[in-house]
CSV table of C-alpha atoms and ligand atoms in Angstrom, one decimal:
chain,number,residue,atom,x,y,z
U,193,UNK,CA,0.0,0.0,0.0
U,194,UNK,CA,1.2,3.5,-0.9
U,195,UNK,CA,1.6,5.8,2.1
U,196,UNK,CA,2.1,9.4,1.2
U,197,UNK,CA,2.2,12.8,2.9
U,198,UNK,CA,-0.1,15.1,1.0
U,199,UNK,CA,0.9,18.8,1.0
U,200,UNK,CA,-1.5,21.7,0.7
U,201,UNK,CA,0.2,22.7,-2.5
U,202,UNK,CA,-0.4,19.3,-4.1
U,203,UNK,CA,3.1,17.9,-3.5
U,204,UNK,CA,3.3,14.3,-2.3
U,205,UNK,CA,6.1,12.4,-0.4
U,206,UNK,CA,6.3,8.8,0.4
U,207,UNK,CA,6.2,8.2,4.2
U,208,UNK,CA,9.5,6.8,5.4
U,209,UNK,CA,10.7,6.5,9.0
U,210,UNK,CA,8.4,8.1,11.7
U,211,UNK,CA,10.5,9.3,14.7
U,212,UNK,CA,8.9,10.2,18.0
U,213,UNK,CA,10.3,12.3,20.9
U,214,UNK,CA,9.3,11.5,24.5
U,215,UNK,CA,8.9,14.1,27.3
U,216,UNK,CA,9.5,17.3,25.4
U,217,UNK,CA,7.1,19.6,27.4
U,218,UNK,CA,7.7,20.1,31.1
U,219,UNK,CA,4.0,20.0,32.0
U,220,UNK,CA,3.5,16.7,30.2
U,221,UNK,CA,6.7,15.2,31.7
U,222,UNK,CA,5.3,16.1,35.1
U,223,UNK,CA,2.0,14.2,34.4
U,224,UNK,CA,3.6,10.9,34.8
U,225,UNK,CA,6.4,11.9,37.1
U,226,UNK,CA,10.0,12.7,36.3
U,227,UNK,CA,11.4,15.8,34.5
U,228,UNK,CA,12.9,16.5,31.1
U,229,UNK,CA,15.4,13.7,30.3
U,230,UNK,CA,19.1,14.7,29.9
U,231,UNK,CA,19.2,13.1,26.5
U,232,UNK,CA,16.1,13.1,24.2
U,233,UNK,CA,14.0,10.0,24.4
U,234,UNK,CA,13.6,8.6,20.8
U,235,UNK,CA,11.2,6.0,19.5
U,236,UNK,CA,10.2,4.9,16.1
U,237,UNK,CA,6.9,4.0,14.5
U,238,UNK,CA,6.8,1.9,11.3
U,239,UNK,CA,5.4,3.6,8.2
U,240,UNK,CA,2.4,1.2,8.4
U,241,UNK,CA,1.3,3.0,11.6
U,242,UNK,CA,0.5,6.1,9.4
U,243,UNK,CA,-3.1,7.0,8.7
U,244,UNK,CA,-4.4,10.1,6.9
U,245,UNK,CA,-7.0,12.7,7.7
U,246,UNK,CA,-10.4,10.9,7.8
U,247,UNK,CA,-8.8,7.6,8.9
U,248,UNK,CA,-9.7,5.2,11.6
U,249,UNK,CA,-7.6,4.4,14.8
U,250,UNK,CA,-8.0,0.7,15.3
U,251,UNK,CA,-7.9,0.3,19.1
U,252,UNK,CA,-5.8,-2.8,19.9
U,253,UNK,CA,-7.6,-5.5,22.0
U,254,UNK,CA,-4.4,-5.9,24.1
U,255,UNK,CA,-4.9,-2.5,25.7
U,256,UNK,CA,-7.5,-1.0,28.1
U,257,UNK,CA,-6.0,2.5,28.1
U,258,UNK,CA,-5.2,4.0,24.7
U,259,UNK,CA,-4.2,7.7,24.9
U,260,UNK,CA,-4.1,10.6,22.5
U,261,UNK,CA,-1.1,12.9,22.4
U,262,UNK,CA,-1.4,15.8,20.0
U,263,UNK,CA,1.9,16.9,18.5
U,264,UNK,CA,3.5,19.0,15.9
U,265,UNK,CA,4.9,16.8,13.1
U,266,UNK,CA,7.8,18.0,11.1
U,267,UNK,CA,8.3,16.4,7.6
U,268,UNK,CA,11.8,16.2,6.3
U,269,UNK,CA,12.4,17.2,2.7
U,270,UNK,CA,16.0,16.4,2.0
U,271,UNK,CA,18.4,13.7,3.0
U,272,UNK,CA,20.8,14.9,5.6
U,273,UNK,CA,23.4,13.9,8.2
U,274,UNK,CA,25.2,15.9,11.0
U,275,UNK,CA,23.1,19.0,10.5
U,276,UNK,CA,23.7,21.8,12.9
U,277,UNK,CA,20.6,23.3,14.4
U,278,UNK,CA,21.4,26.6,12.7
U,279,UNK,CA,20.7,25.1,9.2
U,280,UNK,CA,18.0,22.6,10.2
U,281,UNK,CA,15.3,24.8,8.4
U,282,UNK,CA,16.7,23.9,5.0
U,283,UNK,CA,15.8,20.2,5.5
U,284,UNK,CA,12.2,20.8,6.5
U,285,UNK,CA,9.6,20.2,3.9
U,286,UNK,CA,6.6,21.1,6.0
U,287,UNK,CA,4.5,20.9,9.2
U,288,UNK,CA,1.5,18.9,10.1
U,289,UNK,CA,-0.6,18.0,13.2
U,290,UNK,CA,-0.4,14.4,14.3
U,291,UNK,CA,-1.6,12.2,17.2
U,292,UNK,CA,0.9,10.0,18.8
U,293,UNK,CA,-1.5,7.3,19.8
U,294,UNK,CA,-0.1,5.3,22.7
U,295,UNK,CA,-1.2,2.2,24.6
U,296,UNK,CA,-0.5,3.7,28.0
U,297,UNK,CA,-0.9,0.5,30.0
U,298,UNK,CA,1.5,-1.3,27.7
U,299,UNK,CA,4.0,1.6,27.9
U,300,UNK,CA,3.9,1.6,31.7
U,301,UNK,CA,4.7,-2.1,31.8
U,302,UNK,CA,7.6,-1.6,29.3
U,303,UNK,CA,8.9,1.3,31.4
U,304,UNK,CA,8.8,-0.8,34.6
U,305,UNK,CA,10.8,-3.5,33.0
U,306,UNK,CA,13.2,-1.2,31.1
U,307,UNK,CA,11.9,-2.5,27.8
U,308,UNK,CA,11.4,-0.6,24.5
U,309,UNK,CA,8.2,1.2,23.6
U,310,UNK,CA,7.8,-0.2,20.1
U,311,UNK,CA,4.5,-2.1,20.8
U,312,UNK,CA,3.0,0.7,22.9
U,313,UNK,CA,3.8,3.4,20.3
U,314,UNK,CA,4.1,1.7,17.0
U,315,UNK,CA,1.0,-0.4,16.4
U,316,UNK,CA,-1.1,-0.2,13.3
U,317,UNK,CA,-2.9,3.2,12.9
U,318,UNK,CA,-0.9,4.8,15.8
U,319,UNK,CA,0.3,7.7,13.7
U,320,UNK,CA,-2.6,9.8,12.3
U,321,UNK,CA,-1.1,12.8,10.5
U,322,UNK,CA,-2.9,15.7,8.7
U,323,UNK,CA,-2.2,17.3,5.4
U,324,UNK,CA,1.2,19.0,5.4
U,325,UNK,CA,1.7,22.8,5.3
U,326,UNK,CA,4.7,23.6,3.1
U,327,UNK,CA,7.6,25.1,5.1
U,328,UNK,CA,8.0,27.8,2.4
U,329,UNK,CA,4.9,29.5,3.7
U,330,UNK,CA,6.9,30.6,6.7
U,331,UNK,CA,10.1,31.7,4.8
U,332,UNK,CA,13.3,30.9,6.7
U,333,UNK,CA,11.6,30.8,10.1
U,334,UNK,CA,10.6,27.7,12.0
U,335,UNK,CA,7.3,29.0,13.4
U,336,UNK,CA,5.5,28.1,16.6
U,337,UNK,CA,2.0,26.7,16.4
U,338,UNK,CA,-0.9,26.5,18.8
U,339,UNK,CA,-2.0,22.8,19.2
U,340,UNK,CA,-5.5,21.8,20.0
U,341,UNK,CA,-7.1,18.4,20.4
U,342,UNK,CA,-10.8,17.7,20.9
U,343,UNK,CA,-12.5,14.5,21.8
U,344,UNK,CA,-16.2,14.5,20.8
U,345,UNK,CA,-16.0,18.2,20.3
U,346,UNK,CA,-14.6,19.0,23.8
U,347,UNK,CA,-11.2,20.6,24.0
U,348,UNK,CA,-8.9,18.3,25.9
U,349,UNK,CA,-5.4,19.5,25.0
U,350,UNK,CA,-4.5,23.1,24.2
U,351,UNK,CA,-1.0,24.4,24.2
U,352,UNK,CA,1.7,25.9,22.0
U,353,UNK,CA,4.9,24.5,20.5
U,354,UNK,CA,6.7,27.5,22.1
U,355,UNK,CA,6.7,25.4,25.3
U,356,UNK,CA,8.8,22.6,23.7
U,357,UNK,CA,12.0,22.0,25.8
U,358,UNK,CA,14.1,21.0,22.7
U,359,UNK,CA,13.3,23.0,19.6
U,360,UNK,CA,12.6,21.5,16.1
U,361,UNK,CA,16.0,22.6,15.0
U,362,UNK,CA,17.7,21.0,18.0
U,363,UNK,CA,15.8,17.7,17.4
U,364,UNK,CA,16.9,17.7,13.7
U,365,UNK,CA,20.5,18.2,14.8
U,366,UNK,CA,20.2,15.3,17.2
U,367,UNK,CA,18.4,12.8,15.0
U,368,UNK,CA,20.5,13.6,11.9
U,369,UNK,CA,23.7,12.9,13.8
U,370,UNK,CA,22.5,9.5,15.0
U,371,UNK,CA,20.3,8.1,12.2
U,372,UNK,CA,20.8,10.4,9.2
U,373,UNK,CA,17.4,11.7,8.0
U,374,UNK,CA,15.8,11.1,4.6
U,375,UNK,CA,13.2,12.8,2.5
U,376,UNK,CA,9.8,11.6,3.7
U,377,UNK,CA,10.9,10.9,7.3
U,378,UNK,CA,9.0,12.8,9.9
U,379,UNK,CA,9.3,13.7,13.6
U,380,UNK,CA,6.6,13.7,16.2
U,381,UNK,CA,8.0,16.4,18.4
U,382,UNK,CA,6.3,15.5,21.7
U,383,UNK,CA,3.0,16.2,23.4
U,384,UNK,CA,2.0,19.0,25.8
U,385,UNK,CA,0.0,18.2,28.9
U,386,UNK,CA,-3.6,16.9,29.0
U,387,UNK,CA,-3.2,13.5,27.4
U,388,UNK,CA,-6.1,11.2,28.0
U,389,UNK,CA,-8.0,8.1,27.0
U,390,UNK,CA,-9.8,7.5,23.7
U,391,UNK,CA,-12.5,4.9,23.3
U,392,UNK,CA,-14.4,3.1,20.5
U,393,UNK,CA,-16.7,5.6,18.8
U,394,UNK,CA,-14.8,8.7,19.8
U,395,UNK,CA,-14.4,11.4,17.3
U,396,UNK,CA,-10.9,13.0,17.6
U,397,UNK,CA,-10.1,16.3,16.1
U,398,UNK,CA,-6.7,18.0,16.1
U,399,UNK,CA,-5.4,21.3,14.7
U,400,UNK,CA,-2.4,23.5,14.3
U,401,UNK,CA,-4.6,26.6,14.9
U,402,UNK,CA,-5.3,28.6,11.8
U,403,UNK,CA,-3.4,26.2,9.5
U,404,UNK,CA,-4.5,22.6,9.3
U,405,UNK,CA,-6.9,20.2,10.9
U,406,UNK,CA,-7.1,16.4,11.4
U,407,UNK,CA,-10.3,14.3,11.9
U,408,UNK,CA,-10.1,10.6,12.8
U,409,UNK,CA,-12.3,8.2,14.6
U,410,UNK,CA,-11.5,5.4,17.1
U,411,UNK,CA,-13.0,1.9,16.8
O,741,LIG,MG1,4.2,11.6,22.1
């Protein structure tokens, strides 16, 4: 199956590696105890976890506590390695809103045992991502966005990417040094506070205010 990011200007990019950042907002880090980690927490979702606007989050039977995490998603536009934060903007193709869908109970068990988060974070349909706003719309700037998430029309998360502990540019520097980044990779940049449970039948709406929206349902 072809998985593509669709840009507002008609451009398309095949979805490659989906990176996630843990605990990048102080208020969210505090929700489950512990502060901002000394080194970024990195996890990876497989491309098959991607779903588009209008898609369905298939709640896995193995979890009784699946959570939404609304996040800014940065899509990479050019292959790169060892990029300093000061030139990170050149490698960004665009910005989207995504939901880092997480099996919280499975993640807690993994944390307890010091095991990886691949199952908790990377299952099928765990990466809903909106249409992509081309980075050119913001010139050379990497802008801040207001993030909103609603469940059944009620606002549950509402914050701004200005509260990120590690900036988009810093994250690109870090990831490009370790993994190298490729065109079509993307980064879930972490969630602000207010994460919560989603259940079968819920209508989930997310937005980068004024720019792009995402509607998915859980079943
Ligand atoms: Mg997250």
